[in-house]
Amino acid sequence: MSARATTVAADAPQTGTPEAAAPSAAAASTAVPNAEATGRRVEEVLDRLAQRDDREASAAAEELVRVLMDFYGAGLARIMHLMGSATGDDGACPALLRDELVTSLLVLHDLHPEDTATRIGRALDSVRRQHPAEVAEFDADAGMLRLRAADSGGCGCPSTSQQAQQAVEAAVSCFAPEVTSMGWEAAGERAEPALLQISRRPPTAATAS
């Protein structure tokens, strides 16, 4: 959908307050946006950029609007699809929270009901079949996450490991963008349980005599 196509929004039925009863500036700042007002606002900004005779800036602004509209349009389409195919007593909520695109929209607007650790778990679950990994350590205050590769029975070659790490990191970035840094435990870094030394019992007093 092109940026200039946003003018279509201006022709949509107005859901906000009529102009005759326009709210004050303070009330307008907290009012729920509607299609007409949003469409007009976007057009005004694009027109101002066009009047500055800066074609590059104007083209960049239109591309930005187009990218955002495509992103939100895809998200809405995904939500409708998941809601339409929902089964079970819980409805569409579990499927929505497992979906990367829907999750990214919810997190972007601070609407996701789950905490960061839970969403990290969902991210790892989403790639576990191809790239199994687990959390080694997570510092929520610093946004630091350490991961370790789970035993998948693969060849363990460097290229495969690098691709797997990139896939896991991409999933975590989508589900939990507040994670600011990610690292991996080196092979063999995991602490191994101590071995118990087993020896013969010393002879008892009865047997020693």
Coordinates of C-alpha atoms in Angstrom, one line a residue, residues 12-184:
A12 CA -13.5 6.4 5.8
P13 CA -16.4 7.0 8.2
Q14 CA -15.3 9.2 11.1
T15 CA -15.2 7.4 14.4
G16 CA -13.9 10.3 16.5
T17 CA -15.5 13.5 17.7
P18 CA -17.2 15.8 15.0
E19 CA -15.5 19.0 14.2
A20 CA -18.4 21.0 15.7
A21 CA -17.6 19.5 19.1
A22 CA -13.8 19.4 18.7
P23 CA -12.1 18.5 22.0
S24 CA -9.5 20.7 23.6
A25 CA -5.8 20.3 22.8
A26 CA -5.2 18.4 26.0
A27 CA -8.1 16.1 25.4
A28 CA -7.1 15.6 21.8
S29 CA -3.6 14.5 22.8
T30 CA -5.1 11.5 24.7
A31 CA -7.9 10.8 22.3
V32 CA -8.0 7.5 20.4
P33 CA -6.8 8.1 16.8
N34 CA -9.1 7.5 14.0
A35 CA -8.6 6.8 10.3
E36 CA -9.6 10.2 9.1
A37 CA -7.4 12.2 11.4
T38 CA -4.4 9.9 10.9
G39 CA -4.7 10.0 7.1
R40 CA -4.9 13.8 7.0
R41 CA -1.9 14.0 9.4
V42 CA 0.2 11.8 7.2
E43 CA -0.7 13.7 4.1
E44 CA 0.1 17.0 5.8
V45 CA 3.6 15.8 6.7
L46 CA 4.3 14.4 3.2
D47 CA 3.1 17.7 1.6
R48 CA 5.4 19.7 3.8
L49 CA 8.3 17.6 2.8
A50 CA 7.4 18.0 -0.9
Q51 CA 7.2 21.7 -0.6
R52 CA 10.8 21.8 0.7
D53 CA 11.9 20.7 -2.8
D54 CA 13.9 17.9 -1.3
R55 CA 13.0 15.0 -3.4
E56 CA 15.2 12.6 -1.6
A57 CA 13.7 13.4 1.8
S58 CA 10.2 13.2 0.4
A59 CA 10.8 9.9 -1.2
A60 CA 12.4 8.5 2.0
A61 CA 9.4 9.7 4.0
E62 CA 6.9 8.0 1.6
E63 CA 9.0 4.8 1.7
L64 CA 8.9 4.9 5.5
V65 CA 5.2 5.3 5.6
R66 CA 4.8 2.4 3.1
V67 CA 7.1 0.1 5.1
L68 CA 5.2 0.8 8.3
M69 CA 1.8 0.3 6.7
D70 CA 3.0 -3.0 5.2
F71 CA 4.3 -4.1 8.6
Y72 CA 1.1 -3.3 10.4
G73 CA -1.1 -4.6 7.6
A74 CA 0.7 -7.9 7.7
G75 CA 0.3 -8.0 11.5
L76 CA -3.4 -7.4 11.3
A77 CA -3.8 -10.0 8.7
R78 CA -1.9 -12.5 10.8
I79 CA -4.1 -11.7 13.8
M80 CA -7.3 -12.2 11.8
H81 CA -6.0 -15.5 10.4
L82 CA -5.1 -16.8 13.9
M83 CA -8.4 -15.7 15.4
G84 CA -10.3 -17.4 12.6
S85 CA -8.5 -20.7 13.0
A86 CA -8.5 -20.7 16.8
T87 CA -9.7 -23.9 18.5
G88 CA -10.0 -24.9 22.1
D89 CA -11.3 -23.2 25.2
D90 CA -8.5 -20.6 25.3
G91 CA -9.4 -19.2 21.9
A92 CA -6.7 -17.5 19.8
C93 CA -4.6 -16.2 22.7
P94 CA -2.0 -19.0 22.8
A95 CA -1.5 -18.9 19.1
L96 CA -1.2 -15.1 19.0
L97 CA 1.4 -15.2 21.8
R98 CA 3.4 -17.8 19.9
D99 CA 3.5 -15.9 16.7
E100 CA 6.6 -13.8 16.0
L101 CA 4.9 -11.0 14.0
V102 CA 2.1 -10.6 16.5
T103 CA 4.5 -10.7 19.4
S104 CA 6.7 -8.0 17.8
L105 CA 3.7 -5.7 17.5
L106 CA 2.6 -6.3 21.1
V107 CA 6.1 -5.7 22.5
L108 CA 6.6 -2.6 20.4
H109 CA 3.6 -1.0 22.0
D110 CA 4.2 -2.5 25.5
L111 CA 1.0 -4.6 25.3
H112 CA 2.5 -8.1 25.6
P113 CA 1.1 -9.8 28.8
E114 CA 4.2 -12.0 29.3
D115 CA 7.5 -11.1 31.0
T116 CA 10.8 -11.1 29.3
A117 CA 11.9 -14.5 30.6
T118 CA 8.7 -16.2 29.3
R119 CA 9.1 -14.6 25.9
I120 CA 12.7 -15.8 25.7
G121 CA 11.4 -19.3 26.3
R122 CA 8.9 -18.9 23.5
A123 CA 11.7 -17.7 21.2
L124 CA 13.8 -20.8 21.9
D125 CA 10.7 -23.0 21.5
S126 CA 10.0 -21.5 18.1
V127 CA 13.4 -22.7 16.7
R128 CA 14.0 -25.7 19.0
R129 CA 13.4 -28.4 16.3
Q130 CA 16.1 -27.0 14.0
H131 CA 18.3 -25.2 16.5
P132 CA 17.9 -26.4 20.1
A133 CA 19.3 -24.0 22.6
E134 CA 18.7 -23.2 26.3
V135 CA 19.3 -20.3 28.6
A136 CA 22.5 -20.5 30.6
E137 CA 22.0 -17.1 32.4
F138 CA 19.8 -14.1 32.1
D139 CA 20.4 -10.7 33.7
A140 CA 17.1 -8.9 33.3
D141 CA 18.4 -5.6 34.8
A142 CA 21.3 -5.4 32.3
G143 CA 19.5 -7.1 29.4
M144 CA 22.3 -9.7 29.1
L145 CA 21.5 -13.2 28.0
R146 CA 23.9 -16.2 27.8
L147 CA 22.8 -19.2 25.8
R148 CA 24.2 -22.7 25.4
A149 CA 23.6 -25.0 22.5
A150 CA 21.6 -28.1 23.4
D151 CA 22.7 -31.5 22.2
S152 CA 21.0 -32.0 18.8
G153 CA 23.1 -34.8 17.5
G154 CA 24.3 -32.7 14.6
C155 CA 27.7 -32.7 13.0
G156 CA 28.9 -29.7 15.1
C157 CA 30.7 -28.1 12.2
P158 CA 31.5 -24.3 12.6
S159 CA 29.2 -23.2 9.7
T160 CA 26.2 -25.1 11.1
S161 CA 26.8 -23.8 14.6
Q162 CA 27.1 -20.2 13.4
Q163 CA 23.9 -20.5 11.4
A164 CA 22.1 -22.0 14.4
Q165 CA 23.3 -19.2 16.7
Q166 CA 22.1 -16.6 14.2
A167 CA 18.7 -18.2 13.9
V168 CA 18.3 -18.4 17.7
E169 CA 19.5 -14.8 18.2
A170 CA 17.0 -13.6 15.6
A171 CA 14.2 -15.3 17.3
V172 CA 15.1 -13.9 20.7
S173 CA 15.4 -10.4 19.2
C174 CA 11.9 -10.7 17.8
F175 CA 10.2 -12.1 21.0
A176 CA 12.3 -10.1 23.5
P177 CA 13.9 -7.0 21.9
E178 CA 14.7 -5.7 25.4
V179 CA 17.6 -8.2 25.4
T180 CA 20.5 -5.9 24.5
S181 CA 23.3 -8.4 24.3
M182 CA 23.6 -12.2 23.8
G183 CA 26.5 -14.5 24.2
W184 CA 27.1 -18.2 24.0

